[in-house]
mmCIF file with all atom_site columns, C-alpha atoms (C1' of nucleotides) in Angstrom:
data_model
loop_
_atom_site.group_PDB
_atom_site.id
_atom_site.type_symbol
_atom_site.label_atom_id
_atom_site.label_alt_id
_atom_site.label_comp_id
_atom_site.label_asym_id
_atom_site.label_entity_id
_atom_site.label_seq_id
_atom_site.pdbx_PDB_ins_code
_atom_site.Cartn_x
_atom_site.Cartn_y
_atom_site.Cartn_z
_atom_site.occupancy
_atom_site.B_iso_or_equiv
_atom_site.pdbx_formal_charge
_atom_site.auth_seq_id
_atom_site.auth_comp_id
_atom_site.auth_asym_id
_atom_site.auth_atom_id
_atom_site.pdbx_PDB_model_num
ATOM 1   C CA    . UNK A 1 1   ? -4.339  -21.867 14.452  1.00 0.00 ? 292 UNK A CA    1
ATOM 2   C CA    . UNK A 1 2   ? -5.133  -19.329 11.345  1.00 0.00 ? 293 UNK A CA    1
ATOM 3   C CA    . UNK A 1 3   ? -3.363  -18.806 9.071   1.00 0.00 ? 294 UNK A CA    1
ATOM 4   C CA    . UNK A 1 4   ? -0.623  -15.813 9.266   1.00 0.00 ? 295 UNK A CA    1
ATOM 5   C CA    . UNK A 1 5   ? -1.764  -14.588 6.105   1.00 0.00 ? 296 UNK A CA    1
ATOM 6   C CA    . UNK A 1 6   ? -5.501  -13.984 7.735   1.00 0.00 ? 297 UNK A CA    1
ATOM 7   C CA    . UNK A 1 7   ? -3.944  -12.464 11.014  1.00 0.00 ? 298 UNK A CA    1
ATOM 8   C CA    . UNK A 1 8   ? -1.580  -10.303 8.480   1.00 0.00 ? 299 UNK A CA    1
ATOM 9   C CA    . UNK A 1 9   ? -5.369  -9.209  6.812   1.00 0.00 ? 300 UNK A CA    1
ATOM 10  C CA    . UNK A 1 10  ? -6.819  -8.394  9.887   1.00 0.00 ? 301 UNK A CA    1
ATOM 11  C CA    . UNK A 1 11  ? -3.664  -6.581  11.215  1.00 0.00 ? 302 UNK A CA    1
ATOM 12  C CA    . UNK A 1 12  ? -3.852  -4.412  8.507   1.00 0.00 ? 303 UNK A CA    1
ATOM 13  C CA    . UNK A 1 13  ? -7.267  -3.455  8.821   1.00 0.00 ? 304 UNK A CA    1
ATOM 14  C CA    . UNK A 1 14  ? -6.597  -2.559  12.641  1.00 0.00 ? 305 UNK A CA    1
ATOM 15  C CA    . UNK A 1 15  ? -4.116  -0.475  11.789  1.00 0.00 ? 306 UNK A CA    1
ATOM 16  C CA    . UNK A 1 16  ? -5.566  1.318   9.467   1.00 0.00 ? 307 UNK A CA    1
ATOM 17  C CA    . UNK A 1 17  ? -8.340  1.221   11.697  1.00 0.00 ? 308 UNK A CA    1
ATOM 18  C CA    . UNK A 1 18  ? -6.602  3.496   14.214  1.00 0.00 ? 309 UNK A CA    1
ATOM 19  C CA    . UNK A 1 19  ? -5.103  6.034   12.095  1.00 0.00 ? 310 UNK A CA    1
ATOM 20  C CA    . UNK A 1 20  ? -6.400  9.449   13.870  1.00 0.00 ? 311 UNK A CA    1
ATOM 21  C CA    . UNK A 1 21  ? -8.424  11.644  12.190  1.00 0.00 ? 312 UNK A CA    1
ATOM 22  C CA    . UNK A 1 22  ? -5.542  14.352  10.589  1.00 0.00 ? 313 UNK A CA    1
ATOM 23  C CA    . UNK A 1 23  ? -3.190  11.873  10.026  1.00 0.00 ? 314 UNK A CA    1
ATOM 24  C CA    . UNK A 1 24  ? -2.572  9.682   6.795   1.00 0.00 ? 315 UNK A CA    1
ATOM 25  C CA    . UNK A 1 25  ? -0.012  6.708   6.601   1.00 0.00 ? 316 UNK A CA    1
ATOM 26  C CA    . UNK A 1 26  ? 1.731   5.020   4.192   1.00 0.00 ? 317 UNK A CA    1
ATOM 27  C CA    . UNK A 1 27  ? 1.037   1.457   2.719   1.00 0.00 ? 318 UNK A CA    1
ATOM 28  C CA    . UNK A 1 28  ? 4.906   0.551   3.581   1.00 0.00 ? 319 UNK A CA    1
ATOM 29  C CA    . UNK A 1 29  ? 4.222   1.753   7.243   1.00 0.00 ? 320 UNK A CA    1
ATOM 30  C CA    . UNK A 1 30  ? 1.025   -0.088  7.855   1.00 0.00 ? 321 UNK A CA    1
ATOM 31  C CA    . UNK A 1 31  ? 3.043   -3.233  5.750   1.00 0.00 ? 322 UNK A CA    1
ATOM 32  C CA    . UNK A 1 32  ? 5.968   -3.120  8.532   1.00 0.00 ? 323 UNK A CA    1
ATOM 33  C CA    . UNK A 1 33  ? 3.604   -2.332  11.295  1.00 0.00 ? 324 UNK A CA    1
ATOM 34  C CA    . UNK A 1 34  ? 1.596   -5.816  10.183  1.00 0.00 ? 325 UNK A CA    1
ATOM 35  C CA    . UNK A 1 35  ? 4.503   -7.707  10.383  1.00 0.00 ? 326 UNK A CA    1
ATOM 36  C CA    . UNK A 1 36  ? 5.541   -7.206  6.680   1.00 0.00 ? 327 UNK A CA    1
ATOM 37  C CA    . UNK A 1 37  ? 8.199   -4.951  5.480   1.00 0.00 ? 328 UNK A CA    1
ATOM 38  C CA    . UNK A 1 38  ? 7.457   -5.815  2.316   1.00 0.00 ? 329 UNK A CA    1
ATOM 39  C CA    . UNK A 1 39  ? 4.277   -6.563  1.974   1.00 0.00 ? 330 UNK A CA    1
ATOM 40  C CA    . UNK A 1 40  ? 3.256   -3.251  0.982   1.00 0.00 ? 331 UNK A CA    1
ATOM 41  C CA    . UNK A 1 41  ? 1.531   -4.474  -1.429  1.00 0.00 ? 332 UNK A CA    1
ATOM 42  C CA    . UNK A 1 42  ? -0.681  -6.826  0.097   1.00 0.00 ? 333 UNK A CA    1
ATOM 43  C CA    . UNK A 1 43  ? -1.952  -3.535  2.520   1.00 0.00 ? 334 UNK A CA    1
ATOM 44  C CA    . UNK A 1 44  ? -2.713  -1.771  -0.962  1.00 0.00 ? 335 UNK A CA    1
ATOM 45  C CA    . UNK A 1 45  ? -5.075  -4.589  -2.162  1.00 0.00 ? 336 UNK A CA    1
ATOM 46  C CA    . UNK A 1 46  ? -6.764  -5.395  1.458   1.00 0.00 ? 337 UNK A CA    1
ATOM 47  C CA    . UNK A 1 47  ? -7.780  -1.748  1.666   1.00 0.00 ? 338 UNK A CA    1
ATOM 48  C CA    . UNK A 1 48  ? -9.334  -1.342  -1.515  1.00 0.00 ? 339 UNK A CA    1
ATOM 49  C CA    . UNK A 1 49  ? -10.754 -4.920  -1.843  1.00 0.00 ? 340 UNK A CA    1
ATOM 50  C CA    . UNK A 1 50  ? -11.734 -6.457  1.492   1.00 0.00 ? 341 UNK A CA    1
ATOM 51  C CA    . UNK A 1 51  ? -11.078 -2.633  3.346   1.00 0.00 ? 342 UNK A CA    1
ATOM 52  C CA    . UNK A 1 52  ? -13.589 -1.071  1.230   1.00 0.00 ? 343 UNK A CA    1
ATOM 53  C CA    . UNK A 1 53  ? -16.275 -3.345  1.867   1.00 0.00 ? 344 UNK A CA    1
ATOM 54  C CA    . UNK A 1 54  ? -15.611 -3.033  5.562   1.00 0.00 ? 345 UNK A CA    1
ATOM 55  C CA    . UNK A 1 55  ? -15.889 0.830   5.165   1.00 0.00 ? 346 UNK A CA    1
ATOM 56  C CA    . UNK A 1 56  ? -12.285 1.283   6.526   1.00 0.00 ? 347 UNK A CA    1
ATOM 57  C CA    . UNK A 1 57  ? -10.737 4.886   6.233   1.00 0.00 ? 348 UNK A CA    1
ATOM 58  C CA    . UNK A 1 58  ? -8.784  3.276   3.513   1.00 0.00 ? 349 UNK A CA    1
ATOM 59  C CA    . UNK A 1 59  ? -8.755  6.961   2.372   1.00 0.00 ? 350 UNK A CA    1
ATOM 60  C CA    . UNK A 1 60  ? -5.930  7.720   4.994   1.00 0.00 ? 351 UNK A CA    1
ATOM 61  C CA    . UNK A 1 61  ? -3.563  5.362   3.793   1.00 0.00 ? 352 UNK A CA    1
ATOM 62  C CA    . UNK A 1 62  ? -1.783  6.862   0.964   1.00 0.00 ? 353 UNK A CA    1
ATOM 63  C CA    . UNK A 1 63  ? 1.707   5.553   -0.936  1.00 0.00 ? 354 UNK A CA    1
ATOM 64  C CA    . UNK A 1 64  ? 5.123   6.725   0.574   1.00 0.00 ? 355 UNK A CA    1
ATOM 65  C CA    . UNK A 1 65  ? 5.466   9.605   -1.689  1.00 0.00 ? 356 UNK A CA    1
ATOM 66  C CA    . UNK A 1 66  ? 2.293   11.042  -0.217  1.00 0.00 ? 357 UNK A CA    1
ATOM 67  C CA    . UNK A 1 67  ? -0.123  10.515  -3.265  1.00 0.00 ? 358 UNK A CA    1
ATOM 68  C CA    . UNK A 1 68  ? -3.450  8.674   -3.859  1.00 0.00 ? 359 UNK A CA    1
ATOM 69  C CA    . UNK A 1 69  ? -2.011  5.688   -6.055  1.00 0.00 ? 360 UNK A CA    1
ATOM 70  C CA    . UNK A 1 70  ? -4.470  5.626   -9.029  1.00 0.00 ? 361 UNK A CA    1
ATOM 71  C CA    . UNK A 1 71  ? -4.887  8.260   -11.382 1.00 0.00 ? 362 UNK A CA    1
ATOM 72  C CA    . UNK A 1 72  ? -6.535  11.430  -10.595 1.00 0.00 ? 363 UNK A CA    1
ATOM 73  C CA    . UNK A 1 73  ? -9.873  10.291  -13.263 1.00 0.00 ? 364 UNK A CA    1
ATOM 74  C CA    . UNK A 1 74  ? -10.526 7.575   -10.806 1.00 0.00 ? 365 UNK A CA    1
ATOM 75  C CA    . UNK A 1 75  ? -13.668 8.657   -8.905  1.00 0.00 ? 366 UNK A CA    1
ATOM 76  C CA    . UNK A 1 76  ? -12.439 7.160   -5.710  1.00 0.00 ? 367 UNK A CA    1
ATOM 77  C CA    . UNK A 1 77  ? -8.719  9.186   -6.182  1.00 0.00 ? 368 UNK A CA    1
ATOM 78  C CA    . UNK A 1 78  ? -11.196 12.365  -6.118  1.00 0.00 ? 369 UNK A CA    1
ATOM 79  C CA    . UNK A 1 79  ? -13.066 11.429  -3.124  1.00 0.00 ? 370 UNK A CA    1
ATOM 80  C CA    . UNK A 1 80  ? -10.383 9.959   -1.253  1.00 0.00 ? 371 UNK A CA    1
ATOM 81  C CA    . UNK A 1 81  ? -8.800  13.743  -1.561  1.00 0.00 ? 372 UNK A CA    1
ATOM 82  C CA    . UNK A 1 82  ? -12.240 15.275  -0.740  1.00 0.00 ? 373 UNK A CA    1
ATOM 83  C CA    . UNK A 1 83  ? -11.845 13.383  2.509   1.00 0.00 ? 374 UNK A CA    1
ATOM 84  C CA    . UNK A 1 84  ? -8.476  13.582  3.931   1.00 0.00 ? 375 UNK A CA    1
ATOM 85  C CA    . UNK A 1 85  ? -9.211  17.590  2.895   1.00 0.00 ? 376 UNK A CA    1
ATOM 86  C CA    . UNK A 1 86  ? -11.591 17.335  4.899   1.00 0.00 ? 377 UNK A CA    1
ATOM 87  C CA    . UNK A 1 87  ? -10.191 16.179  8.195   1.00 0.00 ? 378 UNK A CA    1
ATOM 88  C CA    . UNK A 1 88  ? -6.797  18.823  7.823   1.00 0.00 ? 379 UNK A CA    1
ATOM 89  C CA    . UNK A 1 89  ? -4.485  17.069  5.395   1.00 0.00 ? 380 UNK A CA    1
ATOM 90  C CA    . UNK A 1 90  ? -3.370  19.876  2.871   1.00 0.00 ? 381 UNK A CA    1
ATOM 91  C CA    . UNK A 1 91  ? -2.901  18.604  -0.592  1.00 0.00 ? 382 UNK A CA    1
ATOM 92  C CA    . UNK A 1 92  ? -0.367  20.269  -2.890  1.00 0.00 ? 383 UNK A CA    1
ATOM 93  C CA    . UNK A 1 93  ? -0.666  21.873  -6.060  1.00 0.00 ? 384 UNK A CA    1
ATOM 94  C CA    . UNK A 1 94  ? 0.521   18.272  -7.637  1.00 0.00 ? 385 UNK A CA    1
ATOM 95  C CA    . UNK A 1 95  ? -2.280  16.451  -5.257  1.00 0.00 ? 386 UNK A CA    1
ATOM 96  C CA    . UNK A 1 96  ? 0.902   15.622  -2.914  1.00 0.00 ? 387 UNK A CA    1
ATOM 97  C CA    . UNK A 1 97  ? 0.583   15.419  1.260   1.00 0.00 ? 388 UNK A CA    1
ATOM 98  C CA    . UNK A 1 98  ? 3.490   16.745  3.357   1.00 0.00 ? 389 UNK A CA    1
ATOM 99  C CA    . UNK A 1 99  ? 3.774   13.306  5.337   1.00 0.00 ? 390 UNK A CA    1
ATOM 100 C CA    . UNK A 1 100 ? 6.241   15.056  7.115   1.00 0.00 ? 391 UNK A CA    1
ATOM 101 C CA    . UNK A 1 101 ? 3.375   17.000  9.062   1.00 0.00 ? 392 UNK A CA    1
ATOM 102 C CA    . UNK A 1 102 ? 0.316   14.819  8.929   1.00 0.00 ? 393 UNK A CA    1
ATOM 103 C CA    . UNK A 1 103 ? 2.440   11.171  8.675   1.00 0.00 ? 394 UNK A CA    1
ATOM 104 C CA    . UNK A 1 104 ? 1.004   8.934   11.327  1.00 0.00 ? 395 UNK A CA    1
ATOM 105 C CA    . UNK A 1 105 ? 3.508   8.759   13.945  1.00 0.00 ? 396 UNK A CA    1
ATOM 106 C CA    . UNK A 1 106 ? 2.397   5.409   16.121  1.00 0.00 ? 397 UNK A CA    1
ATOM 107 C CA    . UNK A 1 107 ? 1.208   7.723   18.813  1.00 0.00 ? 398 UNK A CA    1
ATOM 108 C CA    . UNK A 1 108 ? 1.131   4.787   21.720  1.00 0.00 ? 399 UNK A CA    1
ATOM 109 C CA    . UNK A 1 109 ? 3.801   2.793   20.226  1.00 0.00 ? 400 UNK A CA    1
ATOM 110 C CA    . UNK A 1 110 ? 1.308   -0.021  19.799  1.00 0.00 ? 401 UNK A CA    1
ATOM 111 C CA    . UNK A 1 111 ? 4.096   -2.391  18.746  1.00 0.00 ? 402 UNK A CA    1
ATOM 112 C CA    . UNK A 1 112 ? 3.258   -4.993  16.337  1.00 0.00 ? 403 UNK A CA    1
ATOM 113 C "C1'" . DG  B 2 1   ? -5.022  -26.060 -8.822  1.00 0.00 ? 138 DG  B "C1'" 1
ATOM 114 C "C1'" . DT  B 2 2   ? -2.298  -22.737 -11.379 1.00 0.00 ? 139 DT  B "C1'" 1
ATOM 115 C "C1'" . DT  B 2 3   ? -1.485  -18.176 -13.281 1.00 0.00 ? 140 DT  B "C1'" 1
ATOM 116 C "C1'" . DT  B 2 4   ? -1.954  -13.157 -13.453 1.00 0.00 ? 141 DT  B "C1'" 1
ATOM 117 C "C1'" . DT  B 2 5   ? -2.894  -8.798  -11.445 1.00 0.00 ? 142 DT  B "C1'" 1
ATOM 118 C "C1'" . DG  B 2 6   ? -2.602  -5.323  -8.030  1.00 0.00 ? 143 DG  B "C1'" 1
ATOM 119 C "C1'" . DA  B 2 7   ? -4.033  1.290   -4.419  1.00 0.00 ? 144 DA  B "C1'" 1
ATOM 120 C "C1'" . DC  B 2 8   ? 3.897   -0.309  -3.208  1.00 0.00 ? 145 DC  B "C1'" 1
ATOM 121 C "C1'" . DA  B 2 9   ? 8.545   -0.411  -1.134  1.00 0.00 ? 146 DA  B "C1'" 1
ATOM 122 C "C1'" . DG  B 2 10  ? 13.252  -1.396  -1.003  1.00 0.00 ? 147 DG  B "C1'" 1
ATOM 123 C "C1'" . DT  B 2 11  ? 17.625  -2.245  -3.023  1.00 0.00 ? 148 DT  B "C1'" 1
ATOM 124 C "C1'" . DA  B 2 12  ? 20.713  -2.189  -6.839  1.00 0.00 ? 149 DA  B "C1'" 1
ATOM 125 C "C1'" . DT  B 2 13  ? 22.827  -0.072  -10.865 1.00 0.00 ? 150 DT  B "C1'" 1
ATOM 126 C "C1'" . DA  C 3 1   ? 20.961  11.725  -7.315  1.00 0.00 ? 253 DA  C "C1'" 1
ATOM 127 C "C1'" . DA  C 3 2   ? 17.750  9.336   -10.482 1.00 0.00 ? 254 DA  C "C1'" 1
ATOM 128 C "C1'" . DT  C 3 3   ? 15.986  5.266   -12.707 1.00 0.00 ? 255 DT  C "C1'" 1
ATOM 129 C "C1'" . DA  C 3 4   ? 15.040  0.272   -13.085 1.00 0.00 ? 256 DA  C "C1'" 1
ATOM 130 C "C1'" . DC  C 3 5   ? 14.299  -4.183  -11.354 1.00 0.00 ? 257 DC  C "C1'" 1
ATOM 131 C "C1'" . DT  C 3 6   ? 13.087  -7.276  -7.920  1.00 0.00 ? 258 DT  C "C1'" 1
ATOM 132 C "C1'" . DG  C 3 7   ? 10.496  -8.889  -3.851  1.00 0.00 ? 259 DG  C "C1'" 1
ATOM 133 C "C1'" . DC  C 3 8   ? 6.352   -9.568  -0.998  1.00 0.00 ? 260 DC  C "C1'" 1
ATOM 134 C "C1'" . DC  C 3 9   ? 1.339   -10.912 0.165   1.00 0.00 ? 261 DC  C "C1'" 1
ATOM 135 C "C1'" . DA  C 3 10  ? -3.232  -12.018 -0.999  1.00 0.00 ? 262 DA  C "C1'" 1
ATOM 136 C "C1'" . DA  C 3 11  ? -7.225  -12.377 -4.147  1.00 0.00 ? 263 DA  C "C1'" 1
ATOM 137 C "C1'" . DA  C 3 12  ? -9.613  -13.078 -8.544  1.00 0.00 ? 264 DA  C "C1'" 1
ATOM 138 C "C1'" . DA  C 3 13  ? -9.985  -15.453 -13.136 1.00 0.00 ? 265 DA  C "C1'" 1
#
DNA sequence: GTTTTGACAGTAT
DNA sequence: AATACTGCCAAAA
């Protein structure tokens, strides 16, 4: 059998896979949906390491306080925002996203 | 093979 | 309520 840590990859990447277009969800979400509460982390590095070379909408998975994680001089932290903009998420003033309105919500209750 | 870093979150003080 | 420290997973050097 593979290894958990593999499956806990590839979970990740589904998830984040079928965020809807609108929405944006945080790394602790997508951590608890995969099967780790607290690998929040580990979602973090899969996204912009393995994610990005997979062309996953890493760009709708944001922290839990509703911010891009790097600094806003980071090239990607300005595209990133150019996309989610782009499909409806409002950014505020302080580049922050109201995850109360456009937090990903589980629609079908795909349980993990 | 071991050590350090990394796009965070949760709990404790 | 705010701040600090710890915990977790995986990958790269």
């Amino acid at each position: 059998m593979e290894n958990q840590a593999t499956l806990f990859t590839r979970a990740v990447v589904s998830l984040v896979r079928r965020i809807p277009k609108g929405k944006v969800a945080t790394y602790g979400q997508i951590a608890r949906l995969a099967g780790n509460p607290r690998g929040a982390r580990g979602v973090g590095w899969i996204l912009h390491s393995k994610g990005r070379a997979k062309g996953l909408p890493w760009q709708r998975v944001i922290n839990r306080l509703g911010q891009i994680s790097f600094p806003p001089d980071t090239r990607d932290h300005a595209i990133q925002r150019r996309r989610l903009e782009a499909e409806g998420i409002a950014f505020d003033r302080t580049g922050t996203v109201d995850l109360k309105k456009f937090g990903w919500k589980k629609t079908a209750k795909e349980k993990a």
